[in-house]
CSV table of C-alpha atoms (C1' of nucleotides) in Angstrom, one decimal:
chain,number,residue,atom,x,y,z
A,1,MET,CA,0.0,-0.3,0.2
A,2,SER,CA,3.1,2.3,0.1
A,3,LEU,CA,3.2,3.5,-3.3
A,4,ARG,CA,-0.4,4.6,-2.6
A,5,TYR,CA,0.3,6.9,-0.3
A,6,ALA,CA,3.9,8.3,-2.0
A,7,ILE,CA,1.5,9.0,-4.5
A,8,LEU,CA,-0.2,11.3,-2.5
A,9,GLY,CA,2.2,12.1,-0.6
A,10,PHE,CA,3.5,13.6,-3.5
A,11,LEU,CA,0.1,15.2,-4.6
A,12,GLY,CA,0.1,17.0,-1.7
A,13,SER,CA,2.9,19.2,-3.1
A,14,THR,CA,0.9,20.3,-6.8
A,15,PRO,CA,-0.7,18.1,-9.0
A,16,ALA,CA,1.1,16.5,-11.1
A,17,THR,CA,0.7,13.3,-13.9
A,18,GLY,CA,1.6,9.6,-13.8
A,19,TYR,CA,5.2,10.3,-16.4
A,20,VAL,CA,6.0,12.5,-14.1
A,21,ILE,CA,5.1,11.0,-10.6
A,22,GLY,CA,7.5,8.1,-12.6
A,23,ARG,CA,9.8,10.5,-13.6
A,24,GLU,CA,9.7,12.1,-9.6
A,25,PHE,CA,10.3,8.3,-8.8
A,26,ALA,CA,13.4,7.5,-11.2
A,27,GLN,CA,14.8,10.3,-9.6
A,28,GLY,CA,14.0,12.5,-6.2
A,29,ALA,CA,11.6,10.6,-4.3
A,30,GLY,CA,13.8,7.7,-5.7
A,31,ALA,CA,15.5,8.3,-2.7
A,32,PHE,CA,12.5,6.8,-0.7
A,33,TRP,CA,10.3,4.9,-3.5
A,34,SER,CA,10.0,4.4,-6.3
A,35,ALA,CA,8.0,1.8,-8.9
A,36,LEU,CA,7.3,1.9,-13.2
A,37,PRO,CA,4.9,3.6,-15.3
A,38,SER,CA,2.8,-0.1,-15.4
A,39,GLN,CA,2.6,0.5,-11.5
A,40,ILE,CA,2.0,3.8,-11.8
A,41,TYR,CA,-1.0,4.4,-13.8
A,42,PRO,CA,-3.3,1.7,-12.6
A,43,GLU,CA,-2.7,2.9,-9.3
A,44,LEU,CA,-3.7,6.9,-10.7
A,45,ARG,CA,-6.9,4.7,-11.4
A,46,ALA,CA,-7.4,3.2,-7.7
A,47,LEU,CA,-6.9,6.7,-6.8
A,48,GLU,CA,-9.4,7.8,-8.9
A,49,GLN,CA,-11.9,5.7,-8.3
A,50,LEU,CA,-11.8,6.3,-4.5
A,51,GLY,CA,-12.4,9.9,-4.6
A,52,TRP,CA,-9.0,10.7,-3.4
A,53,ILE,CA,-7.0,12.1,-6.1
A,54,GLU,CA,-8.9,13.5,-9.8
A,55,GLY,CA,-7.6,14.2,-13.2
A,56,THR,CA,-7.9,16.5,-15.6
A,57,HIS,CA,-8.2,15.9,-19.5
A,58,ASP,CA,-7.5,19.7,-21.3
A,59,ALA,CA,-9.2,19.3,-23.5
A,60,SER,CA,-6.6,21.1,-25.5
A,61,ASP,CA,-4.2,19.0,-24.5
A,62,ARG,CA,-2.9,17.5,-28.1
A,63,LEU,CA,-0.8,14.9,-26.7
A,64,ASN,CA,-3.4,12.4,-23.5
A,65,ARG,CA,-2.2,13.7,-20.4
A,66,ARG,CA,-4.1,13.5,-17.8
A,67,VAL,CA,-2.4,15.8,-14.9
A,68,PHE,CA,-4.3,15.0,-10.8
A,69,THR,CA,-4.8,16.2,-8.4
A,70,LEU,CA,-5.3,16.1,-4.8
A,71,THR,CA,-9.0,15.7,-3.2
A,72,ALA,CA,-9.7,16.5,0.3
A,73,GLN,CA,-10.5,13.5,1.4
A,74,GLY,CA,-6.8,12.1,-0.9
A,75,VAL,CA,-5.5,14.6,2.4
A,76,ALA,CA,-7.6,12.8,4.9
A,77,ALA,CA,-7.0,9.3,4.1
A,78,LEU,CA,-2.3,10.2,3.7
A,79,GLN,CA,-2.8,12.0,7.3
A,80,GLN,CA,-4.6,8.4,8.5
A,81,TRP,CA,-2.2,6.8,6.9
A,82,VAL,CA,1.3,8.5,8.0
A,83,GLU,CA,0.6,9.1,11.4
A,84,ALA,CA,-0.7,5.3,11.6
A,85,PRO,CA,1.5,2.8,13.6
A,86,MET,CA,4.7,1.6,11.8
A,87,GLU,CA,4.5,-2.2,10.0
A,88,TYR,CA,8.4,-3.1,9.7
A,89,PRO,CA,9.3,-4.9,6.8
A,90,PRO,CA,11.2,-9.0,6.6
A,91,GLU,CA,14.6,-7.9,6.5
A,92,ARG,CA,15.8,-8.8,2.8
A,93,ASP,CA,19.8,-8.8,1.8
A,94,ALA,CA,20.0,-10.1,-1.1
A,95,GLU,CA,24.1,-8.3,-0.7
A,96,ARG,CA,24.3,-10.0,2.9
A,97,VAL,CA,23.3,-13.6,2.2
A,98,ARG,CA,25.9,-13.4,-0.9
A,99,LEU,CA,28.6,-12.2,1.2
A,100,ILE,CA,27.8,-14.8,4.0
A,101,PHE,CA,28.9,-17.9,1.2
A,102,LEU,CA,31.2,-15.6,0.0
A,103,ASP,CA,33.5,-18.1,2.3
A,104,ARG,CA,34.1,-21.1,-0.6
A,105,SER,CA,36.2,-17.6,-3.2
A,106,ALA,CA,38.8,-16.2,-4.1
A,107,PRO,CA,40.4,-13.3,-2.1
A,108,ASP,CA,39.7,-10.8,-5.6
A,109,ILE,CA,35.7,-11.8,-5.7
A,110,ILE,CA,35.1,-10.7,-2.2
A,111,ARG,CA,37.2,-7.5,-2.2
A,112,ARG,CA,35.7,-7.3,-5.4
A,113,HIS,CA,32.1,-7.7,-4.4
A,114,LEU,CA,32.9,-5.0,-0.7
A,115,LEU,CA,34.2,-2.3,-3.6
A,116,SER,CA,31.3,-2.5,-5.5
A,117,HIS,CA,29.3,-2.2,-2.7
A,118,ALA,CA,31.2,0.5,-1.7
A,119,ALA,CA,31.1,2.3,-5.2
A,120,HIS,CA,27.2,1.2,-4.8
A,121,PHE,CA,27.0,3.4,-2.2
A,122,ARG,CA,29.1,6.1,-3.0
A,123,ASP,CA,26.9,6.6,-6.8
A,124,LYS,CA,23.9,6.9,-3.2
A,125,LEU,CA,26.0,9.4,-1.6
A,126,ALA,CA,26.5,11.9,-4.3
A,127,THR,CA,22.7,12.2,-5.7
A,128,TRP,CA,20.9,12.2,-2.1
A,129,ARG,CA,23.2,15.4,-1.4
A,130,VAL,CA,22.8,17.0,-4.4
A,131,ILE,CA,18.9,17.1,-3.5
A,132,ARG,CA,19.9,18.5,-0.1
A,133,ALA,CA,21.6,20.9,-1.0
A,134,ALA,CA,18.5,22.0,-3.7
A,135,MET,CA,16.2,22.0,-0.8
A,136,THR,CA,18.7,24.1,1.8
A,137,ASP,CA,18.9,27.0,-0.7
A,138,GLY,CA,15.7,26.6,-2.5
A,139,THR,CA,16.0,25.2,-6.1
A,140,HIS,CA,14.0,22.5,-5.3
A,141,ARG,CA,11.2,22.3,-7.4
A,142,GLN,CA,9.0,20.1,-5.7
A,143,MET,CA,10.3,21.4,-1.9
A,144,ARG,CA,8.9,25.3,-3.4
A,145,ALA,CA,5.7,24.3,-4.4
A,146,ARG,CA,5.1,22.4,-0.9
A,147,LEU,CA,6.0,25.5,1.0
A,148,ALA,CA,3.5,28.2,-1.1
A,149,GLN,CA,0.9,26.2,-0.2
A,150,ARG,CA,1.4,26.4,3.3
A,151,PRO,CA,1.4,29.3,5.7
A,152,ALA,CA,5.0,30.6,6.1
A,153,GLY,CA,5.5,30.0,10.3
A,154,GLU,CA,5.0,25.6,9.4
A,155,HIS,CA,7.9,26.2,6.2
A,156,ASP,CA,10.3,25.2,8.4
A,157,LEU,CA,8.5,22.0,10.1
A,158,ILE,CA,7.6,21.3,6.3
A,159,LEU,CA,11.9,21.5,5.4
A,160,LEU,CA,13.0,19.6,7.7
A,161,THR,CA,11.2,16.4,8.0
A,162,LYS,CA,12.2,16.5,4.2
A,163,LEU,CA,16.5,17.4,5.6
A,164,LEU,CA,15.6,15.0,8.1
A,165,ALA,CA,15.5,12.3,5.9
A,166,TYR,CA,17.2,12.4,2.9
A,167,ASP,CA,20.3,12.9,6.3
A,168,GLY,CA,19.1,9.4,7.3
A,169,ASN,CA,19.9,8.0,3.6
A,170,ILE,CA,23.1,10.0,3.3
A,171,ALA,CA,23.8,8.2,6.5
A,172,ARG,CA,22.8,5.0,5.6
A,173,ALA,CA,25.6,5.4,2.6
A,174,GLU,CA,28.6,6.6,4.5
A,175,LEU,CA,27.3,3.6,6.8
A,176,GLU,CA,27.7,1.3,4.1
A,177,ILE,CA,31.3,2.7,2.9
A,178,ALA,CA,32.5,3.2,5.5
A,179,TRP,CA,31.4,-0.8,6.4
A,180,ALA,CA,32.9,-2.0,3.5
A,181,GLU,CA,35.8,-0.2,3.5
A,182,ASP,CA,36.5,-1.6,7.8
A,183,ALA,CA,35.1,-5.3,6.5
A,184,LEU,CA,38.2,-4.6,3.1
A,185,THR,CA,40.4,-4.4,5.6
A,186,ARG,CA,39.8,-7.4,8.5
A,187,LEU,CA,39.6,-8.8,5.4
A,188,GLU,CA,43.2,-8.6,4.2
A,189,ALA,CA,44.0,-8.5,7.2
A,190,LEU,CA,43.2,-12.6,7.7
A,191,TRP,CA,45.0,-13.3,4.4
A,192,SER,CA,48.1,-11.4,5.0
A,193,VAL,CA,47.9,-13.5,7.7
A,194,ALA,CA,47.0,-16.7,6.5
A,195,GLU,CA,50.0,-15.4,3.8
A,196,GLU,CA,52.5,-15.2,5.9
A,197,VAL,CA,51.9,-18.3,7.4
A,198,ALA,CA,51.9,-20.5,4.1
A,199,GLU,CA,55.6,-19.0,2.7
A,200,PRO,CA,57.1,-18.4,6.5
A,201,ILE,CA,59.9,-16.0,5.6
B,1,MET,CA,15.8,-15.6,-7.3
B,2,SER,CA,17.8,-15.0,-3.6
B,3,LEU,CA,14.9,-17.3,-1.7
B,4,ARG,CA,16.1,-19.7,-3.4
B,5,TYR,CA,19.6,-18.8,-3.1
B,6,ALA,CA,19.5,-18.1,0.7
B,7,ILE,CA,18.1,-21.9,0.7
B,8,LEU,CA,20.9,-23.5,-0.5
B,9,GLY,CA,23.2,-21.6,1.1
B,10,PHE,CA,21.2,-22.5,4.7
B,11,LEU,CA,21.1,-26.2,3.4
B,12,GLY,CA,25.2,-25.7,2.3
B,13,SER,CA,25.6,-26.2,6.0
B,14,THR,CA,23.6,-28.9,6.9
B,15,PRO,CA,20.8,-31.0,5.3
B,16,ALA,CA,17.8,-29.7,6.9
B,17,THR,CA,13.8,-29.4,6.5
B,18,GLY,CA,11.4,-27.2,5.0
B,19,TYR,CA,10.0,-26.0,8.2
B,20,VAL,CA,13.9,-26.5,9.9
B,21,ILE,CA,14.3,-23.7,7.2
B,22,GLY,CA,11.5,-21.8,7.7
B,23,ARG,CA,12.0,-21.2,11.9
B,24,GLU,CA,15.8,-20.3,10.6
B,25,PHE,CA,14.2,-18.0,8.9
B,26,ALA,CA,12.0,-16.0,10.9
B,27,GLN,CA,15.2,-16.0,13.4
B,28,GLY,CA,18.6,-16.3,13.5
B,29,ALA,CA,18.9,-16.3,9.5
B,30,GLY,CA,15.8,-13.4,9.2
B,31,ALA,CA,18.8,-11.8,10.0
B,32,PHE,CA,19.5,-11.1,6.2
B,33,TRP,CA,16.3,-12.9,4.3
B,34,SER,CA,12.9,-14.7,5.7
B,35,ALA,CA,10.5,-17.1,4.7
B,36,LEU,CA,7.0,-18.0,5.1
B,37,PRO,CA,6.4,-21.9,4.6
B,38,SER,CA,3.9,-21.4,1.6
B,39,GLN,CA,6.8,-20.3,0.2
B,40,ILE,CA,9.5,-22.4,1.2
B,41,TYR,CA,8.2,-26.2,0.4
B,42,PRO,CA,7.2,-24.7,-3.2
B,43,GLU,CA,10.7,-24.0,-3.7
B,44,LEU,CA,12.1,-26.9,-2.1
B,45,ARG,CA,10.2,-28.6,-5.1
B,46,ALA,CA,11.6,-26.4,-7.4
B,47,LEU,CA,15.0,-26.8,-6.6
B,48,GLU,CA,14.8,-30.6,-6.1
B,49,GLN,CA,13.2,-30.8,-10.0
B,50,LEU,CA,16.7,-28.5,-11.1
B,51,GLY,CA,19.2,-31.5,-9.0
B,52,TRP,CA,20.2,-29.1,-6.8
B,53,ILE,CA,18.8,-30.6,-3.3
B,54,GLU,CA,18.1,-33.7,-2.5
B,55,GLY,CA,15.2,-35.1,-1.0
B,56,THR,CA,14.9,-38.3,1.7
B,57,HIS,CA,11.7,-39.7,2.9
B,58,ASP,CA,12.9,-40.9,5.8
B,59,ALA,CA,10.5,-44.4,6.4
B,60,SER,CA,10.5,-45.0,10.0
B,61,ASP,CA,9.7,-41.4,10.4
B,62,ARG,CA,6.1,-41.5,11.7
B,63,LEU,CA,6.0,-36.8,10.9
B,64,ASN,CA,6.5,-36.9,7.1
B,65,ARG,CA,9.4,-35.3,7.3
B,66,ARG,CA,11.9,-35.0,4.2
B,67,VAL,CA,15.4,-33.5,4.4
B,68,PHE,CA,17.3,-32.1,1.6
B,69,THR,CA,20.8,-31.3,1.3
B,70,LEU,CA,22.8,-29.9,-1.0
B,71,THR,CA,23.6,-31.6,-4.5
B,72,ALA,CA,27.4,-30.9,-5.5
B,73,GLN,CA,25.3,-29.3,-8.9
B,74,GLY,CA,23.5,-27.3,-5.9
B,75,VAL,CA,27.2,-26.0,-4.6
B,76,ALA,CA,28.2,-24.9,-7.9
B,77,ALA,CA,25.0,-23.1,-8.1
B,78,LEU,CA,25.1,-21.5,-5.2
B,79,GLN,CA,28.8,-20.4,-6.3
B,80,GLN,CA,27.7,-19.2,-9.4
B,81,TRP,CA,25.8,-17.1,-7.5
B,82,VAL,CA,28.2,-15.4,-4.9
B,83,GLU,CA,30.2,-14.6,-7.5
B,84,ALA,CA,28.1,-12.7,-10.1
B,85,PRO,CA,27.3,-8.9,-9.5
B,86,MET,CA,25.1,-7.4,-6.7
B,87,GLU,CA,22.1,-5.8,-8.8
B,88,TYR,CA,20.7,-2.9,-5.8
B,89,PRO,CA,16.3,-2.9,-6.0
B,90,PRO,CA,15.6,0.4,-5.7
B,91,GLU,CA,14.7,1.9,-2.1
B,92,ARG,CA,11.5,1.3,-0.6
B,93,ASP,CA,10.6,2.8,2.7
B,94,ALA,CA,8.0,3.3,4.4
B,95,GLU,CA,9.2,5.0,6.5
B,96,ARG,CA,10.3,8.0,5.5
B,97,VAL,CA,7.9,8.0,3.1
B,98,ARG,CA,5.5,9.0,5.9
B,99,LEU,CA,8.1,10.9,8.2
B,100,ILE,CA,7.6,13.1,4.8
B,101,PHE,CA,4.1,13.4,5.2
B,102,LEU,CA,4.2,13.9,8.8
B,103,ASP,CA,4.0,18.3,8.2
B,104,ARG,CA,0.5,18.1,9.2
B,105,SER,CA,1.3,16.3,12.4
B,106,ALA,CA,0.9,17.4,15.6
B,107,PRO,CA,4.3,17.5,17.5
B,108,ASP,CA,3.5,13.8,20.1
B,109,ILE,CA,2.1,11.7,16.6
B,110,ILE,CA,6.3,12.7,14.7
B,111,ARG,CA,7.7,12.4,18.5
B,112,ARG,CA,6.3,8.8,18.5
B,113,HIS,CA,6.6,8.2,14.8
B,114,LEU,CA,10.3,8.4,16.1
B,115,LEU,CA,10.5,7.1,19.5
B,116,SER,CA,8.7,4.2,18.0
B,117,HIS,CA,11.4,3.9,14.6
B,118,ALA,CA,14.6,4.0,17.8
B,119,ALA,CA,13.0,1.3,20.2
B,120,HIS,CA,11.9,-1.1,16.8
B,121,PHE,CA,16.2,-1.4,15.7
B,122,ARG,CA,16.7,-2.1,19.6
B,123,ASP,CA,14.5,-4.3,19.4
B,124,LYS,CA,16.8,-5.6,16.4
B,125,LEU,CA,19.9,-4.9,17.8
B,126,ALA,CA,19.3,-6.9,20.6
B,127,THR,CA,18.9,-10.3,19.1
B,128,TRP,CA,21.9,-10.0,16.1
B,129,ARG,CA,24.4,-9.0,19.3
B,130,VAL,CA,23.2,-12.2,20.7
B,131,ILE,CA,23.8,-14.6,17.4
B,132,ARG,CA,27.4,-12.5,17.2
B,133,ALA,CA,28.1,-13.5,20.4
B,134,ALA,CA,27.1,-16.6,19.9
B,135,MET,CA,28.9,-17.4,16.9
B,136,THR,CA,32.3,-16.0,18.4
B,137,ASP,CA,31.6,-18.0,21.4
B,138,GLY,CA,31.1,-21.5,19.2
B,139,THR,CA,27.5,-21.3,20.7
B,140,HIS,CA,26.0,-21.4,17.7
B,141,ARG,CA,24.3,-24.5,16.1
B,142,GLN,CA,24.5,-23.3,11.9
B,143,MET,CA,28.3,-21.9,11.8
B,144,ARG,CA,29.7,-25.7,14.4
B,145,ALA,CA,27.9,-27.8,11.3
B,146,ARG,CA,29.5,-25.5,9.2
B,147,LEU,CA,32.8,-25.5,10.7
B,148,ALA,CA,33.2,-28.6,11.1
B,149,GLN,CA,32.8,-29.7,7.6
B,150,ARG,CA,35.3,-27.1,6.4
B,151,PRO,CA,39.4,-27.5,6.9
B,152,ALA,CA,40.4,-26.0,9.7
B,153,GLY,CA,43.0,-23.4,7.9
B,154,GLU,CA,39.4,-21.6,6.7
B,155,HIS,CA,37.6,-21.9,9.0
B,156,ASP,CA,38.7,-17.9,10.1
B,157,LEU,CA,37.2,-16.6,7.1
B,158,ILE,CA,33.6,-18.7,8.0
B,159,LEU,CA,33.6,-17.7,10.7
B,160,LEU,CA,34.9,-14.1,9.5
B,161,THR,CA,31.8,-13.9,6.2
B,162,LYS,CA,29.5,-13.7,8.0
B,163,LEU,CA,30.3,-11.3,11.6
B,164,LEU,CA,30.7,-8.7,8.6
B,165,ALA,CA,27.5,-9.6,8.2
B,166,TYR,CA,26.0,-9.4,11.7
B,167,ASP,CA,28.7,-6.6,12.9
B,168,GLY,CA,26.7,-4.1,9.4
B,169,ASN,CA,23.5,-5.3,10.5
B,170,ILE,CA,24.6,-4.5,14.3
B,171,ALA,CA,26.3,-1.0,12.8
B,172,ARG,CA,23.3,-0.3,10.7
B,173,ALA,CA,20.9,-0.4,13.7
B,174,GLU,CA,22.8,2.0,15.5
B,175,LEU,CA,22.4,4.3,12.8
B,176,GLU,CA,18.8,3.5,13.0
B,177,ILE,CA,18.6,4.8,16.9
B,178,ALA,CA,20.8,7.5,16.8
B,179,TRP,CA,19.3,9.3,13.4
B,180,ALA,CA,16.1,8.8,15.2
B,181,GLU,CA,17.4,10.9,18.1
B,182,ASP,CA,18.9,13.3,16.8
B,183,ALA,CA,16.3,13.8,14.5
B,184,LEU,CA,14.1,14.6,17.6
B,185,THR,CA,16.9,17.1,18.7
B,186,ARG,CA,16.1,18.8,16.3
B,187,LEU,CA,13.2,18.4,16.2
B,188,GLU,CA,12.2,20.2,19.8
B,189,ALA,CA,14.5,22.5,18.5
B,190,LEU,CA,12.2,24.3,16.6
B,191,TRP,CA,9.4,23.8,18.7
B,192,SER,CA,10.7,25.6,21.5
B,193,VAL,CA,10.9,28.6,19.9
B,194,ALA,CA,8.0,27.9,17.9
B,195,GLU,CA,6.6,27.7,21.4
B,196,GLU,CA,8.6,31.5,22.1
B,197,VAL,CA,7.3,32.9,19.0
B,198,ALA,CA,4.2,32.0,20.4
B,199,GLU,CA,4.3,32.9,24.0
B,200,PRO,CA,6.9,35.8,24.0
B,201,ILE,CA,8.1,36.6,27.6
C,1,DC,C1',13.2,12.4,-41.3
C,2,DT,C1',15.0,10.4,-37.6
C,3,DG,C1',15.7,9.8,-33.6
C,4,DC,C1',15.2,10.9,-28.5
C,5,DC,C1',11.6,11.5,-25.5
C,6,DC,C1',6.9,12.8,-24.2
C,7,DA,C1',2.9,9.8,-23.0
C,8,DT,C1',-0.3,6.0,-21.7
C,9,DG,C1',-1.0,2.3,-21.3
C,10,DT,C1',-2.0,-3.5,-20.8
C,11,DA,C1',-0.2,-8.5,-20.0
C,12,DA,C1',1.9,-12.7,-18.6
C,13,DA,C1',4.7,-13.3,-14.7
C,14,DT,C1',7.3,-13.7,-10.2
C,15,DC,C1',8.0,-12.8,-6.1
C,16,DG,C1',5.7,-12.3,-1.6
C,17,DT,C1',1.6,-12.3,2.5
C,18,DT,C1',-2.3,-14.4,4.1
C,19,DA,C1',-5.8,-17.4,4.8
C,20,DC,C1',-6.7,-21.5,5.4
C,21,DA,C1',-6.3,-27.4,6.0
C,22,DT,C1',-5.1,-30.8,8.6
C,23,DG,C1',-2.6,-34.4,11.4
C,24,DA,C1',1.5,-36.0,14.6
C,25,DT,C1',3.9,-36.1,18.4
C,26,DT,C1',5.2,-34.2,23.0
C,27,DA,C1',4.6,-32.0,27.3
C,28,DC,C1',1.2,-31.1,31.2
D,1,DG,C1',-7.3,-34.3,27.1
D,2,DT,C1',-5.7,-30.8,25.2
D,3,DA,C1',-2.8,-26.7,24.2
D,4,DA,C1',1.7,-26.1,22.2
D,5,DT,C1',4.8,-27.8,19.0
D,6,DC,C1',6.4,-29.6,14.3
D,7,DA,C1',5.3,-30.4,9.6
D,8,DT,C1',3.3,-30.3,5.4
D,9,DG,C1',1.2,-28.0,2.2
D,10,DT,C1',-3.1,-25.1,-1.3
D,11,DA,C1',-5.4,-21.1,-3.2
D,12,DA,C1',-5.9,-16.5,-3.3
D,13,DC,C1',-4.7,-12.6,-3.9
D,14,DG,C1',-1.7,-7.9,-3.4
D,15,DA,C1',2.9,-5.8,-5.5
D,16,DT,C1',6.5,-4.8,-8.7
D,17,DT,C1',8.9,-6.4,-13.5
D,18,DT,C1',9.3,-7.3,-17.9
D,19,DA,C1',7.7,-7.2,-22.5
D,20,DC,C1',5.0,-5.2,-25.5
D,21,DA,C1',2.3,-1.3,-27.8
D,22,DT,C1',1.4,3.2,-29.4
D,23,DG,C1',1.5,7.4,-30.9
D,24,DG,C1',2.6,12.3,-30.3
D,25,DG,C1',6.0,16.7,-30.2
D,26,DC,C1',10.5,18.5,-30.8
D,27,DA,C1',15.6,19.3,-32.0
D,28,DG,C1',18.9,18.1,-35.8
DNA sequence: CTGCCCATGTAAATCGTTACATGATTAC
DNA sequence: GTAATCATGTAACGATTTACATGGGCAG
């Protein structure tokens, strides 16, 4: 059900087409949730059926675009969901499963695994830092749209919740990089001892 | 496909029934992957069809138990998978989505959200620390079974890869707790300023 | 006029959860 | 005897990915 509310939340900042939502999920919003067009379009229909969003066809628009807007019921449904107690999903981490069973593999393969883990999160880190910076310097479109429709007194809180979310992801990425590097250090120490035993001086 | 290889990896340490695999996924192995019986039993059949595991019915066993053992082909298939390049799944984090859109909610609700986030990971942390300790002091059954069938020279590496995996999860849990506490601190600071503005001295 | 992006979808397959069903064994 | 745990499944549903289909607009 999270996709449903991620879409509602997005439309809570600004009306948008399915295409724009999909693009956001593939970029900025993708830090927290993502979905492909084949999932987004049917979900938009379902939300329209529920009366939580409203889609308008612009007759003058040659492309068959539909712009969706959050309804009052949609706002209420979103509010209810975000305030509901979290149900944490089970842990599922293919990287850890691989590492655990890499104990029959050559050092170079284990090294490659950890280096690419670090590289993956360095990538994420760079992306998220750019978005975070855009939020604090007022360049971030989505954020500006959201602030524009809310009283100035609430602006600090609106910005802070998003910054906290990005800061959390940034800290996670930094942790994964540091973890992978520490893991490599510990493995190299083990391998260098093994070598000394194999070829004593 | 990760479930498939998580099962193979488990059976690589010791033969087991579907029930035991399910119990492991709900406990120790659940730190990295999990699955319910309704997914495990069909997968075991599929693995048997592939010739990667072999199930034996013990006629003397009154319960209808089948004990599965990894075949040589299964060992090879697992090896190939763990060494293959990781494909990282998209980020999907319902907690972050909630936090981001909690900016219309009362301070107490946001507080509760972050406190329960910290509580959730304190729980995980405690569990994982206990398992990690069992691995280093030689109490961990699964680990002992795995070590027993491998030459002593490999024992350090076999243990280290598992410790690294748990250490990573432990560090993640610690991070989430610290993040939630920091988030609370920053929010309280914001709210106390807002109060002062509302009720100046 | 060609290639790229905009834009919206459908269909099938895969992965995972929920609900249901059944029966044996063990501890109290 | 009865409740908890052991043990193995099936069926239906929900969430996600992959593959396919179609056509308009815009820049070089």
